[in-house]
mmCIF file with all atom_site columns, C-alpha atoms in Angstrom:
data_model
loop_
_atom_site.group_PDB
_atom_site.id
_atom_site.type_symbol
_atom_site.label_atom_id
_atom_site.label_alt_id
_atom_site.label_comp_id
_atom_site.label_asym_id
_atom_site.label_entity_id
_atom_site.label_seq_id
_atom_site.pdbx_PDB_ins_code
_atom_site.Cartn_x
_atom_site.Cartn_y
_atom_site.Cartn_z
_atom_site.occupancy
_atom_site.B_iso_or_equiv
_atom_site.pdbx_formal_charge
_atom_site.auth_seq_id
_atom_site.auth_comp_id
_atom_site.auth_asym_id
_atom_site.auth_atom_id
_atom_site.pdbx_PDB_model_num
ATOM 1   C CA . MET A 1 1   ? 28.057 33.541  75.775 1.00 0.00 ? 13  MET A CA 1
ATOM 2   C CA . ASP A 1 2   ? 26.464 31.758  78.605 1.00 0.00 ? 14  ASP A CA 1
ATOM 3   C CA . ILE A 1 3   ? 27.807 28.733  80.430 1.00 0.00 ? 15  ILE A CA 1
ATOM 4   C CA . TYR A 1 4   ? 25.608 26.357  78.389 1.00 0.00 ? 16  TYR A CA 1
ATOM 5   C CA . THR A 1 5   ? 26.780 27.629  75.127 1.00 0.00 ? 17  THR A CA 1
ATOM 6   C CA . ILE A 1 6   ? 30.338 27.114  76.261 1.00 0.00 ? 18  ILE A CA 1
ATOM 7   C CA . ILE A 1 7   ? 29.685 23.540  77.526 1.00 0.00 ? 19  ILE A CA 1
ATOM 8   C CA . PHE A 1 8   ? 28.085 22.613  74.166 1.00 0.00 ? 20  PHE A CA 1
ATOM 9   C CA . LEU A 1 9   ? 31.102 24.054  72.125 1.00 0.00 ? 21  LEU A CA 1
ATOM 10  C CA . ALA A 1 10  ? 33.494 22.087  74.194 1.00 0.00 ? 22  ALA A CA 1
ATOM 11  C CA . LEU A 1 11  ? 31.430 18.942  73.858 1.00 0.00 ? 23  LEU A CA 1
ATOM 12  C CA . ALA A 1 12  ? 31.282 19.463  70.041 1.00 0.00 ? 24  ALA A CA 1
ATOM 13  C CA . VAL A 1 13  ? 35.151 19.877  69.915 1.00 0.00 ? 25  VAL A CA 1
ATOM 14  C CA . PHE A 1 14  ? 35.701 16.752  71.940 1.00 0.00 ? 26  PHE A CA 1
ATOM 15  C CA . ILE A 1 15  ? 33.431 14.632  69.724 1.00 0.00 ? 27  ILE A CA 1
ATOM 16  C CA . PHE A 1 16  ? 35.190 15.870  66.648 1.00 0.00 ? 28  PHE A CA 1
ATOM 17  C CA . LEU A 1 17  ? 38.530 15.065  68.075 1.00 0.00 ? 29  LEU A CA 1
ATOM 18  C CA . ARG A 1 18  ? 37.363 11.492  69.057 1.00 0.00 ? 30  ARG A CA 1
ATOM 19  C CA . LEU A 1 19  ? 35.926 10.887  65.560 1.00 0.00 ? 31  LEU A CA 1
ATOM 20  C CA . ARG A 1 20  ? 39.130 12.058  63.856 1.00 0.00 ? 32  ARG A CA 1
ATOM 21  C CA . SER A 1 21  ? 41.229 9.676   65.937 1.00 0.00 ? 33  SER A CA 1
ATOM 22  C CA . VAL A 1 22  ? 38.924 6.719   65.219 1.00 0.00 ? 34  VAL A CA 1
ATOM 23  C CA . LEU A 1 23  ? 38.373 7.208   61.616 1.00 0.00 ? 35  LEU A CA 1
ATOM 24  C CA . GLY A 1 24  ? 41.614 8.846   60.625 1.00 0.00 ? 36  GLY A CA 1
ATOM 25  C CA . GLN A 1 25  ? 42.063 11.293  57.780 1.00 0.00 ? 37  GLN A CA 1
ATOM 26  C CA . ARG A 1 26  ? 42.005 10.892  54.098 1.00 0.00 ? 38  ARG A CA 1
ATOM 27  C CA . THR A 1 27  ? 45.345 11.582  52.418 1.00 0.00 ? 39  THR A CA 1
ATOM 28  C CA . GLY A 1 28  ? 44.452 11.084  48.778 1.00 0.00 ? 40  GLY A CA 1
ATOM 29  C CA . SER A 1 29  ? 46.247 7.833   48.401 1.00 0.00 ? 41  SER A CA 1
ATOM 30  C CA . GLU A 1 30  ? 43.749 5.376   49.599 1.00 0.00 ? 42  GLU A CA 1
ATOM 31  C CA . ARG A 1 31  ? 42.439 2.605   47.348 1.00 0.00 ? 43  ARG A CA 1
ATOM 32  C CA . PRO A 1 32  ? 38.795 2.623   46.285 1.00 0.00 ? 44  PRO A CA 1
ATOM 33  C CA . PRO A 1 33  ? 36.667 -0.052  47.849 1.00 0.00 ? 45  PRO A CA 1
ATOM 34  C CA . TYR A 1 34  ? 36.471 -2.114  44.720 1.00 0.00 ? 46  TYR A CA 1
ATOM 35  C CA . ASP A 1 35  ? 40.196 -2.264  44.618 1.00 0.00 ? 47  ASP A CA 1
ATOM 36  C CA . ARG A 1 36  ? 40.207 -3.725  48.005 1.00 0.00 ? 48  ARG A CA 1
ATOM 37  C CA . ALA A 1 37  ? 37.663 -6.394  47.005 1.00 0.00 ? 49  ALA A CA 1
ATOM 38  C CA . ALA A 1 38  ? 39.323 -7.261  43.686 1.00 0.00 ? 50  ALA A CA 1
ATOM 39  C CA . PRO A 1 39  ? 41.828 -9.960  45.051 1.00 0.00 ? 51  PRO A CA 1
ATOM 40  C CA . ASN A 1 40  ? 39.006 -11.856 46.730 1.00 0.00 ? 52  ASN A CA 1
ATOM 41  C CA . VAL A 1 41  ? 36.909 -11.877 43.597 1.00 0.00 ? 53  VAL A CA 1
ATOM 42  C CA . VAL A 1 42  ? 39.823 -13.269 41.440 1.00 0.00 ? 54  VAL A CA 1
ATOM 43  C CA . GLN A 1 43  ? 40.535 -15.888 44.119 1.00 0.00 ? 55  GLN A CA 1
ATOM 44  C CA . ARG A 1 44  ? 36.890 -17.049 44.161 1.00 0.00 ? 56  ARG A CA 1
ATOM 45  C CA . THR A 1 45  ? 36.835 -17.333 40.439 1.00 0.00 ? 57  THR A CA 1
ATOM 46  C CA . GLN A 1 46  ? 40.107 -19.360 40.490 1.00 0.00 ? 58  GLN A CA 1
ATOM 47  C CA . ASP A 1 47  ? 38.839 -21.616 43.230 1.00 0.00 ? 59  ASP A CA 1
ATOM 48  C CA . ASN A 1 48  ? 35.432 -22.301 41.682 1.00 0.00 ? 60  ASN A CA 1
ATOM 49  C CA . ASN A 1 49  ? 36.639 -22.504 37.916 1.00 0.00 ? 61  ASN A CA 1
ATOM 50  C CA . ALA A 1 50  ? 33.628 -20.382 37.208 1.00 0.00 ? 62  ALA A CA 1
ATOM 51  C CA . VAL A 1 51  ? 33.575 -17.968 34.330 1.00 0.00 ? 63  VAL A CA 1
ATOM 52  C CA . PRO A 1 52  ? 32.201 -14.657 35.218 1.00 0.00 ? 64  PRO A CA 1
ATOM 53  C CA . MET A 1 53  ? 29.911 -14.196 32.266 1.00 0.00 ? 65  MET A CA 1
ATOM 54  C CA . PRO A 1 54  ? 27.550 -11.334 33.530 1.00 0.00 ? 66  PRO A CA 1
ATOM 55  C CA . GLY A 1 55  ? 24.264 -12.287 34.298 1.00 0.00 ? 67  GLY A CA 1
ATOM 56  C CA . ALA A 1 56  ? 24.058 -10.224 37.446 1.00 0.00 ? 68  ALA A CA 1
ATOM 57  C CA . VAL A 1 57  ? 25.995 -7.088  38.360 1.00 0.00 ? 69  VAL A CA 1
ATOM 58  C CA . ILE A 1 58  ? 27.319 -6.584  41.737 1.00 0.00 ? 70  ILE A CA 1
ATOM 59  C CA . ASP A 1 59  ? 27.997 -3.271  43.391 1.00 0.00 ? 71  ASP A CA 1
ATOM 60  C CA . GLN A 1 60  ? 27.074 -1.232  40.485 1.00 0.00 ? 72  GLN A CA 1
ATOM 61  C CA . ALA A 1 61  ? 23.900 0.101   38.760 1.00 0.00 ? 73  ALA A CA 1
ATOM 62  C CA . PRO A 1 62  ? 22.202 -1.999  36.083 1.00 0.00 ? 74  PRO A CA 1
ATOM 63  C CA . LEU A 1 63  ? 24.174 -1.951  32.838 1.00 0.00 ? 75  LEU A CA 1
ATOM 64  C CA . ALA A 1 64  ? 21.397 -2.636  30.384 1.00 0.00 ? 76  ALA A CA 1
ATOM 65  C CA . PRO A 1 65  ? 20.166 0.211   28.282 1.00 0.00 ? 77  PRO A CA 1
ATOM 66  C CA . SER A 1 66  ? 17.305 2.241   30.006 1.00 0.00 ? 78  SER A CA 1
ATOM 67  C CA . ALA A 1 67  ? 13.813 2.194   28.703 1.00 0.00 ? 79  ALA A CA 1
ATOM 68  C CA . ASP A 1 68  ? 14.052 5.723   27.328 1.00 0.00 ? 80  ASP A CA 1
ATOM 69  C CA . VAL A 1 69  ? 16.713 4.769   24.851 1.00 0.00 ? 81  VAL A CA 1
ATOM 70  C CA . ALA A 1 70  ? 15.386 4.921   21.226 1.00 0.00 ? 82  ALA A CA 1
ATOM 71  C CA . PRO A 1 71  ? 14.894 1.391   19.768 1.00 0.00 ? 83  PRO A CA 1
ATOM 72  C CA . ALA A 1 72  ? 17.408 2.210   16.974 1.00 0.00 ? 84  ALA A CA 1
ATOM 73  C CA . ASP A 1 73  ? 20.060 2.691   19.531 1.00 0.00 ? 85  ASP A CA 1
ATOM 74  C CA . ARG A 1 74  ? 19.113 0.188   22.083 1.00 0.00 ? 86  ARG A CA 1
ATOM 75  C CA . TRP A 1 75  ? 21.228 -2.627  20.793 1.00 0.00 ? 87  TRP A CA 1
ATOM 76  C CA . LYS A 1 76  ? 23.555 -0.547  18.423 1.00 0.00 ? 88  LYS A CA 1
ATOM 77  C CA . GLY A 1 77  ? 26.467 -2.533  17.334 1.00 0.00 ? 89  GLY A CA 1
ATOM 78  C CA . ILE A 1 78  ? 24.952 -5.708  18.598 1.00 0.00 ? 90  ILE A CA 1
ATOM 79  C CA . ALA A 1 79  ? 21.608 -6.344  16.806 1.00 0.00 ? 91  ALA A CA 1
ATOM 80  C CA . GLU A 1 80  ? 19.482 -4.413  14.201 1.00 0.00 ? 92  GLU A CA 1
ATOM 81  C CA . PRO A 1 81  ? 16.137 -2.882  15.302 1.00 0.00 ? 93  PRO A CA 1
ATOM 82  C CA . GLY A 1 82  ? 13.121 -5.191  14.561 1.00 0.00 ? 94  GLY A CA 1
ATOM 83  C CA . THR A 1 83  ? 15.156 -8.345  14.250 1.00 0.00 ? 95  THR A CA 1
ATOM 84  C CA . PRO A 1 84  ? 14.573 -11.499 16.189 1.00 0.00 ? 96  PRO A CA 1
ATOM 85  C CA . LEU A 1 85  ? 17.758 -11.082 17.870 1.00 0.00 ? 97  LEU A CA 1
ATOM 86  C CA . ALA A 1 86  ? 16.858 -7.535  19.152 1.00 0.00 ? 98  ALA A CA 1
ATOM 87  C CA . ALA A 1 87  ? 13.510 -8.952  20.356 1.00 0.00 ? 99  ALA A CA 1
ATOM 88  C CA . GLY A 1 88  ? 15.237 -11.827 22.178 1.00 0.00 ? 100 GLY A CA 1
ATOM 89  C CA . LEU A 1 89  ? 17.603 -9.257  23.985 1.00 0.00 ? 101 LEU A CA 1
ATOM 90  C CA . ASP A 1 90  ? 14.683 -7.099  24.955 1.00 0.00 ? 102 ASP A CA 1
ATOM 91  C CA . ALA A 1 91  ? 13.011 -10.176 26.431 1.00 0.00 ? 103 ALA A CA 1
ATOM 92  C CA . ILE A 1 92  ? 16.098 -11.149 28.444 1.00 0.00 ? 104 ILE A CA 1
ATOM 93  C CA . VAL A 1 93  ? 16.697 -7.698  29.896 1.00 0.00 ? 105 VAL A CA 1
ATOM 94  C CA . ALA A 1 94  ? 12.863 -7.597  30.856 1.00 0.00 ? 106 ALA A CA 1
ATOM 95  C CA . GLN A 1 95  ? 13.744 -10.539 32.999 1.00 0.00 ? 107 GLN A CA 1
ATOM 96  C CA . ASP A 1 96  ? 17.184 -9.425  34.132 1.00 0.00 ? 108 ASP A CA 1
ATOM 97  C CA . SER A 1 97  ? 17.739 -5.643  34.174 1.00 0.00 ? 109 SER A CA 1
ATOM 98  C CA . SER A 1 98  ? 21.436 -5.990  34.897 1.00 0.00 ? 110 SER A CA 1
ATOM 99  C CA . PHE A 1 99  ? 22.198 -7.843  31.715 1.00 0.00 ? 111 PHE A CA 1
ATOM 100 C CA . ASP A 1 100 ? 24.659 -6.313  29.281 1.00 0.00 ? 112 ASP A CA 1
ATOM 101 C CA . PRO A 1 101 ? 25.371 -8.129  25.991 1.00 0.00 ? 113 PRO A CA 1
ATOM 102 C CA . ARG A 1 102 ? 28.622 -6.546  25.538 1.00 0.00 ? 114 ARG A CA 1
ATOM 103 C CA . HIS A 1 103 ? 29.777 -7.812  28.862 1.00 0.00 ? 115 HIS A CA 1
ATOM 104 C CA . PHE A 1 104 ? 28.329 -11.156 28.057 1.00 0.00 ? 116 PHE A CA 1
ATOM 105 C CA . ILE A 1 105 ? 30.294 -11.331 24.748 1.00 0.00 ? 117 ILE A CA 1
ATOM 106 C CA . SER A 1 106 ? 33.498 -10.515 26.622 1.00 0.00 ? 118 SER A CA 1
ATOM 107 C CA . GLY A 1 107 ? 32.868 -13.274 29.135 1.00 0.00 ? 119 GLY A CA 1
ATOM 108 C CA . ALA A 1 108 ? 31.781 -15.689 26.337 1.00 0.00 ? 120 ALA A CA 1
ATOM 109 C CA . ARG A 1 109 ? 35.101 -15.188 24.504 1.00 0.00 ? 121 ARG A CA 1
ATOM 110 C CA . GLY A 1 110 ? 36.938 -16.366 27.877 1.00 0.00 ? 122 GLY A CA 1
ATOM 111 C CA . ALA A 1 111 ? 34.679 -19.204 28.281 1.00 0.00 ? 123 ALA A CA 1
ATOM 112 C CA . TYR A 1 112 ? 35.089 -20.418 24.736 1.00 0.00 ? 124 TYR A CA 1
ATOM 113 C CA . GLU A 1 113 ? 38.979 -20.465 25.013 1.00 0.00 ? 125 GLU A CA 1
ATOM 114 C CA . MET A 1 114 ? 38.735 -22.182 28.443 1.00 0.00 ? 126 MET A CA 1
ATOM 115 C CA . ILE A 1 115 ? 36.397 -24.790 27.353 1.00 0.00 ? 127 ILE A CA 1
ATOM 116 C CA . VAL A 1 116 ? 38.348 -25.765 24.167 1.00 0.00 ? 128 VAL A CA 1
ATOM 117 C CA . LEU A 1 117 ? 41.637 -25.930 26.125 1.00 0.00 ? 129 LEU A CA 1
ATOM 118 C CA . ALA A 1 118 ? 40.006 -27.882 28.967 1.00 0.00 ? 130 ALA A CA 1
ATOM 119 C CA . PHE A 1 119 ? 38.484 -30.378 26.562 1.00 0.00 ? 131 PHE A CA 1
ATOM 120 C CA . ALA A 1 120 ? 41.727 -30.907 24.763 1.00 0.00 ? 132 ALA A CA 1
ATOM 121 C CA . ASN A 1 121 ? 43.596 -31.405 28.296 1.00 0.00 ? 133 ASN A CA 1
ATOM 122 C CA . GLY A 1 122 ? 40.805 -33.722 29.475 1.00 0.00 ? 134 GLY A CA 1
ATOM 123 C CA . ASP A 1 123 ? 40.161 -31.452 32.361 1.00 0.00 ? 135 ASP A CA 1
ATOM 124 C CA . ARG A 1 124 ? 36.797 -32.769 33.626 1.00 0.00 ? 136 ARG A CA 1
ATOM 125 C CA . ARG A 1 125 ? 36.639 -30.645 36.768 1.00 0.00 ? 137 ARG A CA 1
ATOM 126 C CA . ALA A 1 126 ? 36.904 -27.339 34.698 1.00 0.00 ? 138 ALA A CA 1
ATOM 127 C CA . LEU A 1 127 ? 34.320 -28.718 32.204 1.00 0.00 ? 139 LEU A CA 1
ATOM 128 C CA . LYS A 1 128 ? 31.818 -29.691 34.809 1.00 0.00 ? 140 LYS A CA 1
ATOM 129 C CA . ASP A 1 129 ? 31.558 -26.214 36.035 1.00 0.00 ? 141 ASP A CA 1
ATOM 130 C CA . LEU A 1 130 ? 31.189 -24.664 32.560 1.00 0.00 ? 142 LEU A CA 1
ATOM 131 C CA . LEU A 1 131 ? 28.931 -27.121 30.779 1.00 0.00 ? 143 LEU A CA 1
ATOM 132 C CA . SER A 1 132 ? 25.322 -28.434 31.027 1.00 0.00 ? 144 SER A CA 1
ATOM 133 C CA . SER A 1 133 ? 25.152 -32.102 32.188 1.00 0.00 ? 145 SER A CA 1
ATOM 134 C CA . GLU A 1 134 ? 24.044 -33.133 28.554 1.00 0.00 ? 146 GLU A CA 1
ATOM 135 C CA . VAL A 1 135 ? 27.119 -31.323 26.933 1.00 0.00 ? 147 VAL A CA 1
ATOM 136 C CA . TYR A 1 136 ? 29.435 -32.512 29.604 1.00 0.00 ? 148 TYR A CA 1
ATOM 137 C CA . GLU A 1 137 ? 28.433 -36.194 28.944 1.00 0.00 ? 149 GLU A CA 1
ATOM 138 C CA . SER A 1 138 ? 29.134 -35.784 25.237 1.00 0.00 ? 150 SER A CA 1
ATOM 139 C CA . PHE A 1 139 ? 32.581 -34.125 25.878 1.00 0.00 ? 151 PHE A CA 1
ATOM 140 C CA . GLU A 1 140 ? 33.444 -36.770 28.443 1.00 0.00 ? 152 GLU A CA 1
ATOM 141 C CA . ALA A 1 141 ? 32.668 -39.585 26.093 1.00 0.00 ? 153 ALA A CA 1
ATOM 142 C CA . VAL A 1 142 ? 35.309 -38.221 23.626 1.00 0.00 ? 154 VAL A CA 1
ATOM 143 C CA . ILE A 1 143 ? 37.744 -37.754 26.532 1.00 0.00 ? 155 ILE A CA 1
ATOM 144 C CA . LYS A 1 144 ? 37.280 -41.425 27.501 1.00 0.00 ? 156 LYS A CA 1
ATOM 145 C CA . ASP A 1 145 ? 37.799 -42.639 24.020 1.00 0.00 ? 157 ASP A CA 1
ATOM 146 C CA . ARG A 1 146 ? 41.050 -40.826 23.811 1.00 0.00 ? 158 ARG A CA 1
ATOM 147 C CA . GLU A 1 147 ? 42.133 -42.222 27.200 1.00 0.00 ? 159 GLU A CA 1
ATOM 148 C CA . LYS A 1 148 ? 41.203 -45.733 25.960 1.00 0.00 ? 160 LYS A CA 1
ATOM 149 C CA . HIS A 1 149 ? 43.357 -45.460 22.905 1.00 0.00 ? 161 HIS A CA 1
ATOM 150 C CA . GLU A 1 150 ? 46.156 -43.668 24.895 1.00 0.00 ? 162 GLU A CA 1
ATOM 151 C CA . GLN A 1 151 ? 45.875 -40.552 22.936 1.00 0.00 ? 163 GLN A CA 1
ATOM 152 C CA . LYS A 1 152 ? 46.567 -36.990 23.802 1.00 0.00 ? 164 LYS A CA 1
ATOM 153 C CA . THR A 1 153 ? 45.409 -33.739 22.107 1.00 0.00 ? 165 THR A CA 1
ATOM 154 C CA . GLU A 1 154 ? 47.425 -30.535 21.919 1.00 0.00 ? 166 GLU A CA 1
ATOM 155 C CA . THR A 1 155 ? 45.536 -27.503 21.090 1.00 0.00 ? 167 THR A CA 1
ATOM 156 C CA . ARG A 1 156 ? 46.890 -23.786 20.954 1.00 0.00 ? 168 ARG A CA 1
ATOM 157 C CA . PHE A 1 157 ? 44.788 -20.671 20.053 1.00 0.00 ? 169 PHE A CA 1
ATOM 158 C CA . VAL A 1 158 ? 46.244 -18.393 17.573 1.00 0.00 ? 170 VAL A CA 1
ATOM 159 C CA . SER A 1 159 ? 43.474 -15.906 17.804 1.00 0.00 ? 171 SER A CA 1
ATOM 160 C CA . ILE A 1 160 ? 39.874 -15.430 18.302 1.00 0.00 ? 172 ILE A CA 1
ATOM 161 C CA . ASP A 1 161 ? 38.944 -13.115 15.362 1.00 0.00 ? 173 ASP A CA 1
ATOM 162 C CA . LYS A 1 162 ? 35.259 -12.696 16.180 1.00 0.00 ? 174 LYS A CA 1
ATOM 163 C CA . ALA A 1 163 ? 32.599 -13.406 18.755 1.00 0.00 ? 175 ALA A CA 1
ATOM 164 C CA . GLU A 1 164 ? 29.063 -12.181 17.759 1.00 0.00 ? 176 GLU A CA 1
ATOM 165 C CA . LEU A 1 165 ? 25.642 -12.897 19.011 1.00 0.00 ? 177 LEU A CA 1
ATOM 166 C CA . VAL A 1 166 ? 23.346 -14.550 16.551 1.00 0.00 ? 178 VAL A CA 1
ATOM 167 C CA . GLY A 1 167 ? 20.501 -15.646 18.697 1.00 0.00 ? 179 GLY A CA 1
ATOM 168 C CA . ALA A 1 168 ? 18.717 -14.700 21.866 1.00 0.00 ? 180 ALA A CA 1
ATOM 169 C CA . GLU A 1 169 ? 15.668 -16.079 23.653 1.00 0.00 ? 181 GLU A CA 1
ATOM 170 C CA . ALA A 1 170 ? 14.025 -15.760 27.067 1.00 0.00 ? 182 ALA A CA 1
ATOM 171 C CA . ARG A 1 171 ? 11.365 -18.384 28.164 1.00 0.00 ? 183 ARG A CA 1
ATOM 172 C CA . ASP A 1 172 ? 10.097 -19.236 31.645 1.00 0.00 ? 184 ASP A CA 1
ATOM 173 C CA . ARG A 1 173 ? 12.870 -17.458 33.433 1.00 0.00 ? 185 ARG A CA 1
ATOM 174 C CA . ALA A 1 174 ? 15.491 -19.341 31.305 1.00 0.00 ? 186 ALA A CA 1
ATOM 175 C CA . ALA A 1 175 ? 17.806 -16.941 28.922 1.00 0.00 ? 187 ALA A CA 1
ATOM 176 C CA . GLN A 1 176 ? 19.584 -18.441 26.031 1.00 0.00 ? 188 GLN A CA 1
ATOM 177 C CA . LEU A 1 177 ? 22.230 -16.683 23.942 1.00 0.00 ? 189 LEU A CA 1
ATOM 178 C CA . THR A 1 178 ? 23.855 -18.171 20.832 1.00 0.00 ? 190 THR A CA 1
ATOM 179 C CA . VAL A 1 179 ? 27.410 -16.896 19.842 1.00 0.00 ? 191 VAL A CA 1
ATOM 180 C CA . ARG A 1 180 ? 29.390 -17.550 16.646 1.00 0.00 ? 192 ARG A CA 1
ATOM 181 C CA . PHE A 1 181 ? 32.998 -17.660 17.215 1.00 0.00 ? 193 PHE A CA 1
ATOM 182 C CA . VAL A 1 182 ? 35.544 -17.396 14.451 1.00 0.00 ? 194 VAL A CA 1
ATOM 183 C CA . SER A 1 183 ? 39.044 -18.436 15.494 1.00 0.00 ? 195 SER A CA 1
ATOM 184 C CA . GLN A 1 184 ? 42.397 -19.667 14.524 1.00 0.00 ? 196 GLN A CA 1
ATOM 185 C CA . MET A 1 185 ? 44.035 -22.628 16.330 1.00 0.00 ? 197 MET A CA 1
ATOM 186 C CA . ILE A 1 186 ? 46.591 -25.368 15.954 1.00 0.00 ? 198 ILE A CA 1
ATOM 187 C CA . SER A 1 187 ? 45.498 -28.980 17.048 1.00 0.00 ? 199 SER A CA 1
ATOM 188 C CA . VAL A 1 188 ? 47.136 -32.199 16.869 1.00 0.00 ? 200 VAL A CA 1
ATOM 189 C CA . THR A 1 189 ? 46.354 -35.628 18.423 1.00 0.00 ? 201 THR A CA 1
ATOM 190 C CA . ARG A 1 190 ? 49.081 -38.065 19.105 1.00 0.00 ? 202 ARG A CA 1
ATOM 191 C CA . ASP A 1 191 ? 49.163 -41.716 20.313 1.00 0.00 ? 203 ASP A CA 1
ATOM 192 C CA . ARG A 1 192 ? 51.240 -43.028 22.993 1.00 0.00 ? 204 ARG A CA 1
ATOM 193 C CA . THR A 1 193 ? 54.470 -43.182 20.829 1.00 0.00 ? 205 THR A CA 1
ATOM 194 C CA . GLY A 1 194 ? 53.965 -39.640 19.718 1.00 0.00 ? 206 GLY A CA 1
ATOM 195 C CA . ALA A 1 195 ? 52.783 -40.433 16.253 1.00 0.00 ? 207 ALA A CA 1
ATOM 196 C CA . ILE A 1 196 ? 50.236 -38.094 14.804 1.00 0.00 ? 208 ILE A CA 1
ATOM 197 C CA . VAL A 1 197 ? 46.735 -39.572 14.322 1.00 0.00 ? 209 VAL A CA 1
ATOM 198 C CA . ASP A 1 198 ? 44.927 -36.285 13.750 1.00 0.00 ? 210 ASP A CA 1
ATOM 199 C CA . GLY A 1 199 ? 45.588 -32.700 13.027 1.00 0.00 ? 211 GLY A CA 1
ATOM 200 C CA . ASN A 1 200 ? 48.856 -30.951 12.038 1.00 0.00 ? 212 ASN A CA 1
ATOM 201 C CA . PRO A 1 201 ? 51.158 -29.203 14.583 1.00 0.00 ? 213 PRO A CA 1
ATOM 202 C CA . ASP A 1 202 ? 52.351 -26.852 11.887 1.00 0.00 ? 214 ASP A CA 1
ATOM 203 C CA . LYS A 1 203 ? 49.030 -25.861 10.271 1.00 0.00 ? 215 LYS A CA 1
ATOM 204 C CA . VAL A 1 204 ? 46.800 -23.046 11.525 1.00 0.00 ? 216 VAL A CA 1
ATOM 205 C CA . ALA A 1 205 ? 43.161 -24.031 11.011 1.00 0.00 ? 217 ALA A CA 1
ATOM 206 C CA . ASP A 1 206 ? 40.248 -21.565 10.738 1.00 0.00 ? 218 ASP A CA 1
ATOM 207 C CA . ILE A 1 207 ? 37.465 -22.580 12.863 1.00 0.00 ? 219 ILE A CA 1
ATOM 208 C CA . THR A 1 208 ? 33.821 -21.520 13.145 1.00 0.00 ? 220 THR A CA 1
ATOM 209 C CA . ASP A 1 209 ? 31.876 -22.590 16.106 1.00 0.00 ? 221 ASP A CA 1
ATOM 210 C CA . VAL A 1 210 ? 28.269 -21.658 17.101 1.00 0.00 ? 222 VAL A CA 1
ATOM 211 C CA . TRP A 1 211 ? 27.645 -22.247 20.848 1.00 0.00 ? 223 TRP A CA 1
ATOM 212 C CA . THR A 1 212 ? 24.547 -21.691 22.975 1.00 0.00 ? 224 THR A CA 1
ATOM 213 C CA . PHE A 1 213 ? 24.787 -20.545 26.586 1.00 0.00 ? 225 PHE A CA 1
ATOM 214 C CA . ALA A 1 214 ? 21.975 -20.457 29.212 1.00 0.00 ? 226 ALA A CA 1
ATOM 215 C CA . ARG A 1 215 ? 21.274 -19.290 32.557 1.00 0.00 ? 227 ARG A CA 1
ATOM 216 C CA . ASP A 1 216 ? 18.271 -19.212 34.996 1.00 0.00 ? 228 ASP A CA 1
ATOM 217 C CA . THR A 1 217 ? 17.559 -15.389 35.364 1.00 0.00 ? 229 THR A CA 1
ATOM 218 C CA . SER A 1 218 ? 15.756 -16.001 38.723 1.00 0.00 ? 230 SER A CA 1
ATOM 219 C CA . SER A 1 219 ? 18.954 -17.498 40.096 1.00 0.00 ? 231 SER A CA 1
ATOM 220 C CA . ARG A 1 220 ? 21.434 -15.506 42.121 1.00 0.00 ? 232 ARG A CA 1
ATOM 221 C CA . ASP A 1 221 ? 24.230 -17.434 40.236 1.00 0.00 ? 233 ASP A CA 1
ATOM 222 C CA . PRO A 1 222 ? 25.486 -14.927 37.570 1.00 0.00 ? 234 PRO A CA 1
ATOM 223 C CA . ASN A 1 223 ? 27.286 -17.621 35.574 1.00 0.00 ? 235 ASN A CA 1
ATOM 224 C CA . TRP A 1 224 ? 26.174 -19.133 32.063 1.00 0.00 ? 236 TRP A CA 1
ATOM 225 C CA . LYS A 1 225 ? 26.736 -22.646 31.086 1.00 0.00 ? 237 LYS A CA 1
ATOM 226 C CA . LEU A 1 226 ? 27.300 -24.062 27.633 1.00 0.00 ? 238 LEU A CA 1
ATOM 227 C CA . VAL A 1 227 ? 24.268 -26.068 26.662 1.00 0.00 ? 239 VAL A CA 1
ATOM 228 C CA . GLY A 1 228 ? 24.592 -26.654 22.857 1.00 0.00 ? 240 GLY A CA 1
ATOM 229 C CA . THR A 1 229 ? 27.524 -26.711 20.421 1.00 0.00 ? 241 THR A CA 1
ATOM 230 C CA . GLY A 1 230 ? 27.692 -26.607 16.571 1.00 0.00 ? 242 GLY A CA 1
ATOM 231 C CA . SER A 1 231 ? 29.934 -25.668 13.799 1.00 0.00 ? 243 SER A CA 1
ATOM 232 C CA . ALA A 1 232 ? 29.710 -23.829 10.663 1.00 0.00 ? 244 ALA A CA 1
ATOM 233 C CA . ALA A 1 233 ? 31.711 -23.643 7.425  1.00 0.00 ? 245 ALA A CA 1
#
């Protein structure tokens, strides 16, 4: 070994030891990167009163089925092949490759419960972040009427038995999804004396709501807003 080889070997050992001291060693007990970020994500959601109904996926590959999936399996369990619902989902994923209907439905269930309870409690701040301006105005009108008559509504969910997609549409970078919710809840409205003016605190009511959510697929904001409400027998 000549002098130059010895010098290079010594330099390599020195660099290795320096990197080791700076970067440290993995012991097998380190938390993965997404675990470290999770508390910040939760805090942002709480601060913004935003419902993370996925319209964009961060730090992971697109969740939508790939183009080589057979049409019969593309929306399996969500929509039958050849139906308007399947065609609408295809149109949405063509605009937003990260769209995943199963993640959307999960977020929609949470949004449904949050909106119903915020409406019952007259929580305008929460509603503003979750509703379109038109829907917010109609909700606020009812809240104002309750306040005018000094009434309070108490609502409690017993269960959300079903949340299923019944409509999907994409047009001009705007995606719309319609969900049918089947739930059980207890709701009662009382006047300022505590007397019941509507509902029954001891009766569980079966409720079916049909709600439409929308978002701009060209926007970086992944959250959907409620743009239409209806009910079904």
